[in-house]
mmCIF file of C-alpha atoms in Angstrom:
data_model
loop_
_atom_site.group_PDB
_atom_site.id
_atom_site.type_symbol
_atom_site.label_atom_id
_atom_site.label_comp_id
_atom_site.label_asym_id
_atom_site.label_seq_id
_atom_site.Cartn_x
_atom_site.Cartn_y
_atom_site.Cartn_z
ATOM 1 C CA MET A 1 -9.124 11.506 -30.734
ATOM 2 C CA ASN A 2 -8.881 13.862 -33.719
ATOM 3 C CA SER A 3 -7.493 17.361 -33.697
ATOM 4 C CA SER A 4 -10.924 18.980 -33.662
ATOM 5 C CA LYS A 5 -13.768 18.516 -31.202
ATOM 6 C CA LEU A 6 -16.308 19.560 -33.841
ATOM 7 C CA LEU A 7 -14.949 16.868 -36.125
ATOM 8 C CA ASP A 8 -14.981 14.314 -33.307
ATOM 9 C CA LYS A 9 -18.617 14.986 -32.504
ATOM 10 C CA ALA A 10 -19.748 14.619 -36.113
ATOM 11 C CA VAL A 11 -17.679 11.447 -36.529
ATOM 12 C CA GLU A 12 -19.196 10.015 -33.362
ATOM 13 C CA GLN A 13 -22.711 10.663 -34.684
ATOM 14 C CA PHE A 14 -22.047 8.971 -38.009
ATOM 15 C CA ALA A 15 -20.347 6.080 -36.219
ATOM 16 C CA SER A 16 -23.657 5.442 -34.430
ATOM 17 C CA LEU A 17 -25.240 4.400 -37.736
ATOM 18 C CA PRO A 18 -25.566 0.621 -38.133
ATOM 19 C CA GLY A 19 -22.425 -1.048 -39.473
ATOM 20 C CA ILE A 20 -20.381 2.162 -39.555
ATOM 21 C CA GLY A 21 -17.056 2.368 -37.730
ATOM 22 C CA ARG A 22 -15.040 5.460 -36.915
ATOM 23 C CA LYS A 23 -12.956 5.236 -40.094
ATOM 24 C CA THR A 24 -15.948 5.208 -42.415
ATOM 25 C CA ALA A 25 -17.666 7.861 -40.289
ATOM 26 C CA LEU A 26 -14.613 10.078 -40.738
ATOM 27 C CA LYS A 27 -14.728 9.514 -44.494
ATOM 28 C CA PHE A 28 -18.374 10.658 -44.524
ATOM 29 C CA VAL A 29 -17.611 13.751 -42.453
ATOM 30 C CA LEU A 30 -14.653 14.785 -44.601
ATOM 31 C CA HIS A 31 -16.854 14.258 -47.669
ATOM 32 C CA LEU A 32 -19.489 16.607 -46.231
ATOM 33 C CA LEU A 33 -16.809 19.139 -45.278
ATOM 34 C CA LYS A 34 -15.716 19.295 -48.902
ATOM 35 C CA LYS A 35 -19.246 19.887 -50.191
ATOM 36 C CA ASN A 36 -20.644 23.391 -50.422
ATOM 37 C CA ALA A 37 -22.921 24.714 -47.693
ATOM 38 C CA ALA A 38 -26.111 24.406 -49.792
ATOM 39 C CA ASP A 39 -25.505 20.707 -50.425
ATOM 40 C CA VAL A 40 -24.911 20.041 -46.744
ATOM 41 C CA ASP A 41 -28.060 22.002 -45.893
ATOM 42 C CA ALA A 42 -30.033 19.851 -48.352
ATOM 43 C CA PHE A 43 -28.626 16.755 -46.674
ATOM 44 C CA LEU A 44 -29.614 17.924 -43.191
ATOM 45 C CA GLN A 45 -32.985 19.232 -44.353
ATOM 46 C CA SER A 46 -33.980 15.940 -45.966
ATOM 47 C CA ILE A 47 -33.443 14.104 -42.683
ATOM 48 C CA ALA A 48 -35.143 16.791 -40.592
ATOM 49 C CA ASP A 49 -38.125 16.849 -42.982
ATOM 50 C CA LEU A 50 -38.433 13.095 -42.918
ATOM 51 C CA LYS A 51 -38.294 12.895 -39.144
ATOM 52 C CA ARG A 52 -40.758 15.748 -38.673
ATOM 53 C CA ASN A 53 -43.310 14.961 -41.366
ATOM 54 C CA ILE A 54 -43.358 11.219 -41.844
ATOM 55 C CA ARG A 55 -46.644 9.548 -40.894
ATOM 56 C CA GLU A 56 -48.067 6.065 -40.596
ATOM 57 C CA CYS A 57 -50.572 4.905 -43.192
ATOM 58 C CA ARG A 58 -54.040 4.782 -41.603
ATOM 59 C CA ILE A 59 -54.847 1.499 -43.356
ATOM 60 C CA CYS A 60 -51.667 -0.591 -43.530
ATOM 61 C CA HIS A 61 -49.215 1.068 -41.053
ATOM 62 C CA ASN A 62 -46.620 1.561 -43.795
ATOM 63 C CA ILE A 63 -44.730 4.864 -43.601
ATOM 64 C CA ALA A 64 -46.576 7.559 -45.495
ATOM 65 C CA ASP A 65 -46.279 11.215 -46.476
ATOM 66 C CA ASP A 66 -50.046 11.681 -46.005
ATOM 67 C CA ASP A 67 -52.978 9.968 -44.390
ATOM 68 C CA LEU A 68 -52.483 7.009 -46.742
ATOM 69 C CA CYS A 69 -49.254 5.516 -48.055
ATOM 70 C CA GLU A 70 -48.630 5.588 -51.795
ATOM 71 C CA ILE A 71 -49.490 1.914 -52.102
ATOM 72 C CA CYS A 72 -52.876 2.182 -50.359
ATOM 73 C CA ALA A 73 -53.610 5.368 -52.312
ATOM 74 C CA ASP A 74 -52.742 3.749 -55.654
ATOM 75 C CA ARG A 75 -55.960 3.001 -57.575
ATOM 76 C CA LYS A 76 -54.163 0.526 -59.832
ATOM 77 C CA ARG A 77 -53.383 -1.940 -57.025
ATOM 78 C CA ASP A 78 -55.490 -5.023 -56.350
ATOM 79 C CA THR A 79 -57.303 -4.151 -53.117
ATOM 80 C CA SER A 80 -58.610 -7.689 -52.658
ATOM 81 C CA VAL A 81 -55.215 -9.125 -51.640
ATOM 82 C CA VAL A 82 -53.335 -8.187 -48.461
ATOM 83 C CA CYS A 83 -49.769 -9.281 -47.816
ATOM 84 C CA VAL A 84 -48.894 -9.372 -44.109
ATOM 85 C CA VAL A 85 -45.298 -8.341 -43.337
ATOM 86 C CA GLU A 86 -43.263 -7.730 -40.230
ATOM 87 C CA ASN A 87 -41.908 -4.279 -41.098
ATOM 88 C CA ILE A 88 -41.673 -1.657 -43.812
ATOM 89 C CA LYS A 89 -38.321 -2.980 -45.021
ATOM 90 C CA ASP A 90 -40.134 -6.143 -46.100
ATOM 91 C CA ILE A 91 -42.515 -4.041 -48.201
ATOM 92 C CA LEU A 92 -39.556 -2.482 -49.970
ATOM 93 C CA SER A 93 -38.060 -5.931 -50.605
ATOM 94 C CA ILE A 94 -41.305 -7.309 -52.048
ATOM 95 C CA GLU A 95 -41.932 -4.157 -54.112
ATOM 96 C CA ALA A 96 -38.429 -4.528 -55.552
ATOM 97 C CA THR A 97 -39.435 -7.910 -57.038
ATOM 98 C CA SER A 98 -42.274 -6.314 -59.114
ATOM 99 C CA GLN A 99 -44.164 -9.595 -58.625
ATOM 100 C CA TYR A 100 -46.916 -8.335 -56.343
ATOM 101 C CA ASN A 101 -49.679 -5.852 -57.038
ATOM 102 C CA GLY A 102 -51.847 -6.117 -53.910
ATOM 103 C CA LEU A 103 -51.845 -4.170 -50.657
ATOM 104 C CA TYR A 104 -49.862 -4.726 -47.461
ATOM 105 C CA HIS A 105 -50.349 -4.850 -43.726
ATOM 106 C CA VAL A 106 -47.368 -4.025 -41.518
ATOM 107 C CA LEU A 107 -47.463 -5.823 -38.169
ATOM 108 C CA GLY A 108 -44.690 -3.684 -36.717
ATOM 109 C CA GLY A 109 -42.866 -6.743 -35.379
ATOM 110 C CA ILE A 110 -43.352 -10.415 -34.770
ATOM 111 C CA ILE A 111 -44.674 -12.430 -31.813
ATOM 112 C CA SER A 112 -41.606 -13.131 -29.696
ATOM 113 C CA PRO A 113 -42.108 -14.043 -26.022
ATOM 114 C CA MET A 114 -38.309 -13.941 -25.555
ATOM 115 C CA ASP A 115 -38.336 -10.228 -26.411
ATOM 116 C CA GLY A 116 -41.599 -9.635 -24.566
ATOM 117 C CA ILE A 117 -43.547 -8.968 -27.767
ATOM 118 C CA GLY A 118 -47.066 -10.368 -27.679
ATOM 119 C CA PRO A 119 -49.953 -10.155 -30.175
ATOM 120 C CA ALA A 120 -51.283 -7.006 -28.484
ATOM 121 C CA ASP A 121 -48.054 -5.156 -29.341
ATOM 122 C CA LEU A 122 -48.586 -5.749 -33.048
ATOM 123 C CA HIS A 123 -51.082 -4.412 -35.585
ATOM 124 C CA ILE A 124 -53.039 -7.671 -35.613
ATOM 125 C CA GLN A 125 -56.365 -6.294 -34.421
ATOM 126 C CA SER A 126 -56.402 -3.693 -37.185
ATOM 127 C CA LEU A 127 -55.695 -6.469 -39.726
ATOM 128 C CA VAL A 128 -58.633 -8.507 -38.457
ATOM 129 C CA GLU A 129 -60.891 -5.432 -38.611
ATOM 130 C CA ARG A 130 -59.677 -4.649 -42.089
ATOM 131 C CA ILE A 131 -60.599 -8.124 -43.279
ATOM 132 C CA GLU A 132 -64.001 -7.946 -41.557
ATOM 133 C CA GLN A 133 -64.840 -4.588 -43.091
ATOM 134 C CA GLU A 134 -63.332 -4.665 -46.558
ATOM 135 C CA GLU A 135 -63.723 -7.011 -49.468
ATOM 136 C CA ILE A 136 -60.566 -9.015 -49.154
ATOM 137 C CA ARG A 137 -60.210 -12.248 -51.062
ATOM 138 C CA GLU A 138 -56.763 -13.389 -49.979
ATOM 139 C CA VAL A 139 -54.296 -12.815 -47.138
ATOM 140 C CA ILE A 140 -50.673 -13.754 -47.806
ATOM 141 C CA PHE A 141 -48.250 -14.218 -44.915
ATOM 142 C CA ALA A 142 -44.769 -13.005 -45.928
ATOM 143 C CA LEU A 143 -43.152 -13.586 -42.557
ATOM 144 C CA SER A 144 -39.686 -14.839 -41.613
ATOM 145 C CA ALA A 145 -39.167 -18.594 -41.872
ATOM 146 C CA THR A 146 -38.479 -18.781 -38.131
ATOM 147 C CA ILE A 147 -40.367 -20.089 -35.107
ATOM 148 C CA GLU A 148 -41.506 -16.512 -34.388
ATOM 149 C CA GLY A 149 -42.676 -16.045 -37.964
ATOM 150 C CA ASP A 150 -44.577 -19.347 -37.909
ATOM 151 C CA THR A 151 -46.106 -18.542 -34.500
ATOM 152 C CA THR A 152 -47.267 -15.133 -35.704
ATOM 153 C CA GLY A 153 -48.735 -16.602 -38.874
ATOM 154 C CA TYR A 154 -50.517 -19.315 -36.912
ATOM 155 C CA TYR A 155 -51.914 -16.793 -34.413
ATOM 156 C CA ILE A 156 -53.362 -14.644 -37.193
ATOM 157 C CA PHE A 157 -54.596 -17.736 -39.058
ATOM 158 C CA LYS A 158 -56.664 -18.737 -36.004
ATOM 159 C CA LYS A 159 -58.200 -15.252 -35.880
ATOM 160 C CA LEU A 160 -59.202 -15.427 -39.547
ATOM 161 C CA LYS A 161 -60.100 -19.053 -40.207
ATOM 162 C CA HIS A 162 -63.814 -18.515 -39.492
ATOM 163 C CA LYS A 163 -63.987 -16.472 -42.689
ATOM 164 C CA GLU A 164 -64.788 -19.362 -44.968
ATOM 165 C CA GLU A 165 -64.265 -17.655 -48.297
ATOM 166 C CA LEU A 166 -60.947 -16.044 -47.375
ATOM 167 C CA ILE A 167 -57.861 -17.635 -48.934
ATOM 168 C CA ILE A 168 -54.977 -17.650 -46.463
ATOM 169 C CA SER A 169 -51.600 -18.388 -48.027
ATOM 170 C CA THR A 170 -47.960 -18.086 -47.119
ATOM 171 C CA ILE A 171 -44.950 -17.373 -49.337
ATOM 172 C CA ALA A 172 -43.156 -20.466 -50.669
ATOM 173 C CA LYS A 173 -40.118 -21.803 -48.854
ATOM 174 C CA GLY A 174 -37.540 -23.619 -50.947
ATOM 175 C CA ILE A 175 -34.003 -23.465 -52.238
ATOM 176 C CA SER A 176 -32.689 -20.091 -53.353
ATOM 177 C CA ILE A 177 -32.393 -19.544 -57.081
ATOM 178 C CA GLY A 178 -28.774 -20.028 -58.097
ATOM 179 C CA ASN A 179 -27.987 -22.155 -55.056
ATOM 180 C CA ASP A 180 -26.368 -25.592 -55.154
ATOM 181 C CA LEU A 181 -28.396 -28.381 -53.526
ATOM 182 C CA GLU A 182 -25.208 -29.357 -51.737
ATOM 183 C CA TYR A 183 -25.197 -26.138 -49.708
ATOM 184 C CA THR A 184 -28.906 -26.014 -48.930
ATOM 185 C CA ASP A 185 -29.855 -26.944 -45.372
ATOM 186 C CA GLU A 186 -31.894 -30.117 -44.856
ATOM 187 C CA LEU A 187 -35.019 -28.399 -43.559
ATOM 188 C CA THR A 188 -35.275 -26.099 -46.545
ATOM 189 C CA LEU A 189 -34.484 -28.870 -49.011
ATOM 190 C CA GLY A 190 -37.041 -31.156 -47.348
ATOM 191 C CA ARG A 191 -39.693 -28.453 -47.519
ATOM 192 C CA SER A 192 -38.883 -27.779 -51.180
ATOM 193 C CA ILE A 193 -39.432 -31.473 -52.028
ATOM 194 C CA VAL A 194 -42.715 -31.660 -50.134
ATOM 195 C CA ASN A 195 -43.952 -28.451 -51.760
ATOM 196 C CA ARG A 196 -42.716 -29.315 -55.253
ATOM 197 C CA VAL A 197 -44.527 -27.655 -58.148
ATOM 198 C CA LYS A 198 -45.282 -28.833 -61.673
ATOM 199 C CA PHE A 199 -42.236 -28.467 -63.894
ATOM 200 C CA SER A 200 -42.478 -25.740 -66.479
ATOM 201 C CA MET A 201 -40.014 -24.544 -69.100
ATOM 202 C CA ASN A 202 -40.906 -20.945 -68.275
ATOM 203 C CA GLU A 203 -39.297 -20.932 -64.870
ATOM 204 C CA MET B 1 -38.933 4.108 -55.778
ATOM 205 C CA ASN B 2 -40.207 3.771 -52.210
ATOM 206 C CA SER B 3 -43.690 4.490 -51.002
ATOM 207 C CA SER B 4 -42.741 7.849 -49.490
ATOM 208 C CA LYS B 5 -41.149 10.855 -51.170
ATOM 209 C CA LEU B 6 -39.766 12.048 -47.831
ATOM 210 C CA LEU B 7 -38.075 8.683 -47.401
ATOM 211 C CA ASP B 8 -36.789 8.737 -50.963
ATOM 212 C CA LYS B 9 -35.199 12.147 -50.517
ATOM 213 C CA ALA B 10 -33.413 11.178 -47.311
ATOM 214 C CA VAL B 11 -32.236 7.884 -48.849
ATOM 215 C CA GLU B 12 -30.937 9.766 -51.880
ATOM 216 C CA GLN B 13 -28.925 12.092 -49.641
ATOM 217 C CA PHE B 14 -27.330 9.265 -47.687
ATOM 218 C CA ALA B 15 -26.632 7.403 -50.938
ATOM 219 C CA SER B 16 -24.497 10.370 -52.015
ATOM 220 C CA LEU B 17 -21.974 9.552 -49.275
ATOM 221 C CA PRO B 18 -18.848 7.774 -50.562
ATOM 222 C CA GLY B 19 -19.276 4.009 -50.870
ATOM 223 C CA ILE B 20 -22.937 4.022 -49.822
ATOM 224 C CA GLY B 21 -25.562 2.451 -52.072
ATOM 225 C CA ARG B 22 -29.318 2.833 -51.823
ATOM 226 C CA LYS B 23 -29.718 -0.288 -49.671
ATOM 227 C CA THR B 24 -27.312 0.891 -46.995
ATOM 228 C CA ALA B 25 -28.713 4.426 -47.235
ATOM 229 C CA LEU B 26 -32.170 3.005 -46.556
ATOM 230 C CA LYS B 27 -30.824 1.121 -43.529
ATOM 231 C CA PHE B 28 -29.400 4.395 -42.151
ATOM 232 C CA VAL B 29 -32.654 6.266 -42.714
ATOM 233 C CA LEU B 30 -34.789 3.579 -41.078
ATOM 234 C CA HIS B 31 -32.330 3.589 -38.174
ATOM 235 C CA LEU B 32 -32.768 7.352 -37.741
ATOM 236 C CA LEU B 33 -36.555 7.013 -38.040
ATOM 237 C CA LYS B 34 -36.543 4.633 -35.093
ATOM 238 C CA LYS B 35 -34.474 6.965 -32.903
ATOM 239 C CA ASN B 36 -36.158 9.608 -30.799
ATOM 240 C CA ALA B 37 -36.336 13.205 -32.028
ATOM 241 C CA ALA B 38 -33.635 14.480 -29.637
ATOM 242 C CA ASP B 39 -31.098 11.933 -30.904
ATOM 243 C CA VAL B 40 -31.816 12.830 -34.512
ATOM 244 C CA ASP B 41 -31.499 16.529 -33.646
ATOM 245 C CA ALA B 42 -28.109 15.848 -32.049
ATOM 246 C CA PHE B 43 -27.060 14.036 -35.214
ATOM 247 C CA LEU B 44 -28.107 16.917 -37.453
ATOM 248 C CA GLN B 45 -26.721 19.565 -35.109
ATOM 249 C CA SER B 46 -23.260 17.978 -34.978
ATOM 250 C CA ILE B 47 -22.981 18.162 -38.765
ATOM 251 C CA ALA B 48 -24.416 21.679 -38.972
ATOM 252 C CA ASP B 49 -22.036 22.867 -36.224
ATOM 253 C CA LEU B 50 -19.062 21.292 -37.905
ATOM 254 C CA LYS B 51 -19.876 22.783 -41.282
ATOM 255 C CA ARG B 52 -20.565 26.242 -39.852
ATOM 256 C CA ASN B 53 -17.768 26.554 -37.327
ATOM 257 C CA ILE B 54 -14.856 24.539 -38.595
ATOM 258 C CA ARG B 55 -11.776 26.595 -39.460
ATOM 259 C CA GLU B 56 -8.384 26.103 -41.024
ATOM 260 C CA CYS B 57 -5.340 26.250 -38.766
ATOM 261 C CA ARG B 58 -3.466 29.496 -39.437
ATOM 262 C CA ILE B 59 -0.121 27.715 -39.258
ATOM 263 C CA CYS B 60 -0.495 24.246 -40.751
ATOM 264 C CA HIS B 61 -3.852 24.321 -42.651
ATOM 265 C CA ASN B 62 -5.181 21.393 -40.620
ATOM 266 C CA ILE B 63 -8.866 21.662 -39.690
ATOM 267 C CA ALA B 64 -9.284 23.537 -36.436
ATOM 268 C CA ASP B 65 -11.950 24.652 -33.988
ATOM 269 C CA ASP B 66 -10.056 27.896 -33.358
ATOM 270 C CA ASP B 67 -7.348 29.985 -34.897
ATOM 271 C CA LEU B 68 -4.887 27.134 -34.322
ATOM 272 C CA CYS B 69 -5.475 23.397 -34.570
ATOM 273 C CA GLU B 70 -5.036 21.294 -31.446
ATOM 274 C CA ILE B 71 -1.681 20.011 -32.673
ATOM 275 C CA CYS B 72 -0.190 23.464 -33.319
ATOM 276 C CA ALA B 73 -1.658 24.686 -30.021
ATOM 277 C CA ASP B 74 -0.203 21.746 -28.073
ATOM 278 C CA ARG B 75 2.814 22.956 -26.053
ATOM 279 C CA LYS B 76 4.097 19.396 -25.646
ATOM 280 C CA ARG B 77 4.781 18.866 -29.347
ATOM 281 C CA ASP B 78 8.228 19.242 -30.888
ATOM 282 C CA THR B 79 7.946 22.479 -32.889
ATOM 283 C CA SER B 80 11.294 21.929 -34.605
ATOM 284 C CA VAL B 81 9.996 19.145 -36.884
ATOM 285 C CA VAL B 82 7.363 19.599 -39.599
ATOM 286 C CA CYS B 83 5.793 16.688 -41.414
ATOM 287 C CA VAL B 84 4.443 17.632 -44.855
ATOM 288 C CA VAL B 85 1.270 15.786 -45.839
ATOM 289 C CA GLU B 86 -1.184 15.949 -48.693
ATOM 290 C CA ASN B 87 -4.395 16.221 -46.663
ATOM 291 C CA ILE B 88 -5.859 16.111 -43.168
ATOM 292 C CA LYS B 89 -6.675 12.419 -43.458
ATOM 293 C CA ASP B 90 -2.928 11.761 -43.580
ATOM 294 C CA ILE B 91 -2.517 13.624 -40.287
ATOM 295 C CA LEU B 92 -5.102 11.368 -38.686
ATOM 296 C CA SER B 93 -3.313 8.280 -40.041
ATOM 297 C CA ILE B 94 0.071 9.405 -38.716
ATOM 298 C CA GLU B 95 -1.392 10.483 -35.368
ATOM 299 C CA ALA B 96 -2.945 7.016 -35.039
ATOM 300 C CA THR B 97 0.552 5.480 -35.086
ATOM 301 C CA SER B 98 1.620 7.454 -31.947
ATOM 302 C CA GLN B 99 5.129 7.505 -33.458
ATOM 303 C CA TYR B 100 5.368 11.205 -34.245
ATOM 304 C CA ASN B 101 5.393 14.188 -31.936
ATOM 305 C CA GLY B 102 6.203 17.067 -34.269
ATOM 306 C CA LEU B 103 3.976 19.469 -36.195
ATOM 307 C CA TYR B 104 2.392 19.126 -39.636
ATOM 308 C CA HIS B 105 1.901 21.099 -42.795
ATOM 309 C CA VAL B 106 -1.095 20.249 -44.988
ATOM 310 C CA LEU B 107 -0.474 20.941 -48.672
ATOM 311 C CA GLY B 108 -4.136 20.559 -49.551
ATOM 312 C CA GLY B 109 -3.326 18.309 -52.497
ATOM 313 C CA ILE B 110 -0.431 17.147 -54.601
ATOM 314 C CA ILE B 111 1.192 18.474 -57.784
ATOM 315 C CA SER B 112 -0.685 16.792 -60.605
ATOM 316 C CA PRO B 113 -0.552 18.359 -64.067
ATOM 317 C CA MET B 114 -3.106 15.773 -65.277
ATOM 318 C CA ASP B 115 -5.650 17.222 -62.832
ATOM 319 C CA GLY B 116 -4.488 20.779 -63.464
ATOM 320 C CA ILE B 117 -3.031 21.137 -59.951
ATOM 321 C CA GLY B 118 0.184 23.146 -59.906
ATOM 322 C CA PRO B 119 2.422 24.279 -57.008
ATOM 323 C CA ALA B 120 0.503 27.576 -56.722
ATOM 324 C CA ASP B 121 -2.688 25.667 -55.878
ATOM 325 C CA LEU B 122 -1.040 24.101 -52.813
ATOM 326 C CA HIS B 123 0.107 25.500 -49.466
ATOM 327 C CA ILE B 124 3.763 25.373 -50.513
ATOM 328 C CA GLN B 125 4.539 29.074 -50.206
ATOM 329 C CA SER B 126 3.266 29.133 -46.621
ATOM 330 C CA LEU B 127 5.496 26.132 -45.837
ATOM 331 C CA VAL B 128 8.557 27.903 -47.236
ATOM 332 C CA GLU B 129 7.703 31.034 -45.217
ATOM 333 C CA ARG B 130 7.183 28.943 -42.106
ATOM 334 C CA ILE B 131 10.636 27.417 -42.475
ATOM 335 C CA GLU B 132 12.205 30.815 -43.142
ATOM 336 C CA GLN B 133 10.607 32.405 -40.090
ATOM 337 C CA GLU B 134 10.541 29.677 -37.460
ATOM 338 C CA GLU B 135 13.226 27.528 -35.942
ATOM 339 C CA ILE B 136 12.666 24.325 -37.796
ATOM 340 C CA ARG B 137 15.296 21.630 -37.732
ATOM 341 C CA GLU B 138 13.745 18.973 -39.930
ATOM 342 C CA VAL B 139 11.113 18.666 -42.641
ATOM 343 C CA ILE B 140 9.719 15.187 -43.298
ATOM 344 C CA PHE B 141 7.859 14.438 -46.511
ATOM 345 C CA ALA B 142 5.027 11.980 -45.853
ATOM 346 C CA LEU B 143 3.648 11.977 -49.373
ATOM 347 C CA SER B 144 2.208 9.203 -51.518
ATOM 348 C CA ALA B 145 4.729 6.860 -53.116
ATOM 349 C CA THR B 146 3.572 7.913 -56.573
ATOM 350 C CA ILE B 147 5.004 10.025 -59.381
ATOM 351 C CA GLU B 148 2.875 12.949 -58.131
ATOM 352 C CA GLY B 149 4.117 12.487 -54.570
ATOM 353 C CA ASP B 150 7.733 12.303 -55.704
ATOM 354 C CA THR B 151 7.286 15.368 -57.945
ATOM 355 C CA THR B 152 5.754 17.365 -55.110
ATOM 356 C CA GLY B 153 8.526 16.336 -52.713
ATOM 357 C CA TYR B 154 11.189 17.224 -55.267
ATOM 358 C CA TYR B 155 9.581 20.613 -55.969
ATOM 359 C CA ILE B 156 9.538 21.513 -52.274
ATOM 360 C CA PHE B 157 13.051 20.102 -51.809
ATOM 361 C CA LYS B 158 14.358 22.529 -54.446
ATOM 362 C CA LYS B 159 12.689 25.442 -52.642
ATOM 363 C CA LEU B 160 14.316 24.466 -49.339
ATOM 364 C CA LYS B 161 17.717 23.073 -50.234
ATOM 365 C CA HIS B 162 19.476 26.454 -49.803
ATOM 366 C CA LYS B 163 18.804 26.135 -46.040
ATOM 367 C CA GLU B 164 22.023 24.307 -45.241
ATOM 368 C CA GLU B 165 21.191 23.282 -41.699
ATOM 369 C CA LEU B 166 17.711 21.978 -42.470
ATOM 370 C CA ILE B 167 17.345 18.203 -42.529
ATOM 371 C CA ILE B 168 14.978 17.124 -45.298
ATOM 372 C CA SER B 169 13.798 13.526 -45.012
ATOM 373 C CA THR B 170 11.082 11.333 -46.434
ATOM 374 C CA ILE B 171 9.203 8.448 -44.864
ATOM 375 C CA ALA B 172 10.718 5.025 -45.525
ATOM 376 C CA LYS B 173 9.377 2.896 -48.359
ATOM 377 C CA GLY B 174 9.602 -0.857 -47.932
ATOM 378 C CA ILE B 175 7.594 -4.008 -47.533
ATOM 379 C CA SER B 176 4.544 -3.850 -45.321
ATOM 380 C CA ILE B 177 4.840 -5.472 -41.915
ATOM 381 C CA GLY B 178 3.198 -8.880 -42.031
ATOM 382 C CA ASN B 179 3.557 -9.138 -45.823
ATOM 383 C CA ASP B 180 5.145 -12.070 -47.650
ATOM 384 C CA LEU B 181 8.089 -11.175 -49.869
ATOM 385 C CA GLU B 182 6.417 -13.234 -52.560
ATOM 386 C CA TYR B 183 3.530 -10.797 -52.835
ATOM 387 C CA THR B 184 5.529 -7.566 -52.638
ATOM 388 C CA ASP B 185 5.960 -5.733 -55.924
ATOM 389 C CA GLU B 186 9.463 -5.515 -57.393
ATOM 390 C CA LEU B 187 9.826 -1.751 -57.054
ATOM 391 C CA THR B 188 8.989 -1.781 -53.359
ATOM 392 C CA LEU B 189 11.144 -4.811 -52.664
ATOM 393 C CA GLY B 190 14.040 -3.254 -54.589
ATOM 394 C CA ARG B 191 13.694 -0.029 -52.632
ATOM 395 C CA SER B 192 13.575 -1.926 -49.334
ATOM 396 C CA ILE B 193 16.872 -3.680 -50.176
ATOM 397 C CA VAL B 194 18.604 -0.456 -51.173
ATOM 398 C CA ASN B 195 17.351 1.299 -48.025
ATOM 399 C CA ARG B 196 18.052 -1.620 -45.688
ATOM 400 C CA VAL B 197 18.640 -0.761 -42.029
ATOM 401 C CA LYS B 198 20.825 -2.334 -39.357
ATOM 402 C CA PHE B 199 19.181 -5.455 -37.933
ATOM 403 C CA SER B 200 17.882 -5.097 -34.392
ATOM 404 C CA MET B 201 16.082 -7.556 -32.133
ATOM 405 C CA ASN B 202 13.761 -4.788 -31.010
ATOM 406 C CA GLU B 203 11.934 -4.463 -34.300
#
């Protein structure tokens, strides 16, 4: 397609990234061509290093540079609360809110019979063991508000409900901040009325 | 920012690509993490190969895998017409139209005193030599419709105008196809009236 096979190959590789077409891929490649060799080497090295050296946290299955991820290794975090998420992207999203100081547990997916993913494919057993062995006060489900998310939460809930002192909670569902009621779907709006909270001027 | 320094470094590198923020960079990195090692190697190798082996066409300064770019090496192209462009991206744009079968000449920029770019910084001398030495019938300026583009065209025109048989043309300026007159700026619309062409049902 272009006048250089080397260029074509690099463009093709960038175009395989999610959401990137050939035009944007070409822009990236031409950008790298303009950079000096050391900068391009640093670019390539960072990806090679990541791919070669990245590990999975022994406790929570988050990605980690060592045996433990930085969150599990952080002495300042509240080790008595575990937030259960589907994948590491969800950890990043929750961390970005600065509203949570506990630990995490990455399931590595969600129960989805349609996609052939059952409980055994997820890190559920290690979560149950973690709760049996460690002093955990509360488990928070931060799963998608979908049938699969609810199913997964319910499955784990059944595995944990015998622990009488354990608090099992799930993140609140309601209207998005900044959203008009008019454009909120009925299910969400209904849930937000049922789960209403005491009005406070601080919110 | 994230829970892994390796991840952070790779995200940072992707975020240095034009138009890519940290969120998209993270999406790319997580995508590569999910791929198998061979695919990631192919990705890295294509960029390393490009950066190491890419050359500049001896004739037209286009990027090339060899001594000549694929366009200059193509025996089917009309070697009597040379289209002068600012950069290789412009070649790709013109090639995508399938409306041109001649050769190119990449200036490598545009005369811009504001940015400290003078004629000596561009491949103008090699264009003049090319026209002196080879049998070229027509030179087409495909430069930006800006003061800098006009200046550059005029500068080259002066260098070539002594060649009496050489046709020197410039790409047409006019309203974009599909555009309402209402939303076309006055300068463009004015130019498109002055440079009107005979009406044809084939257009």
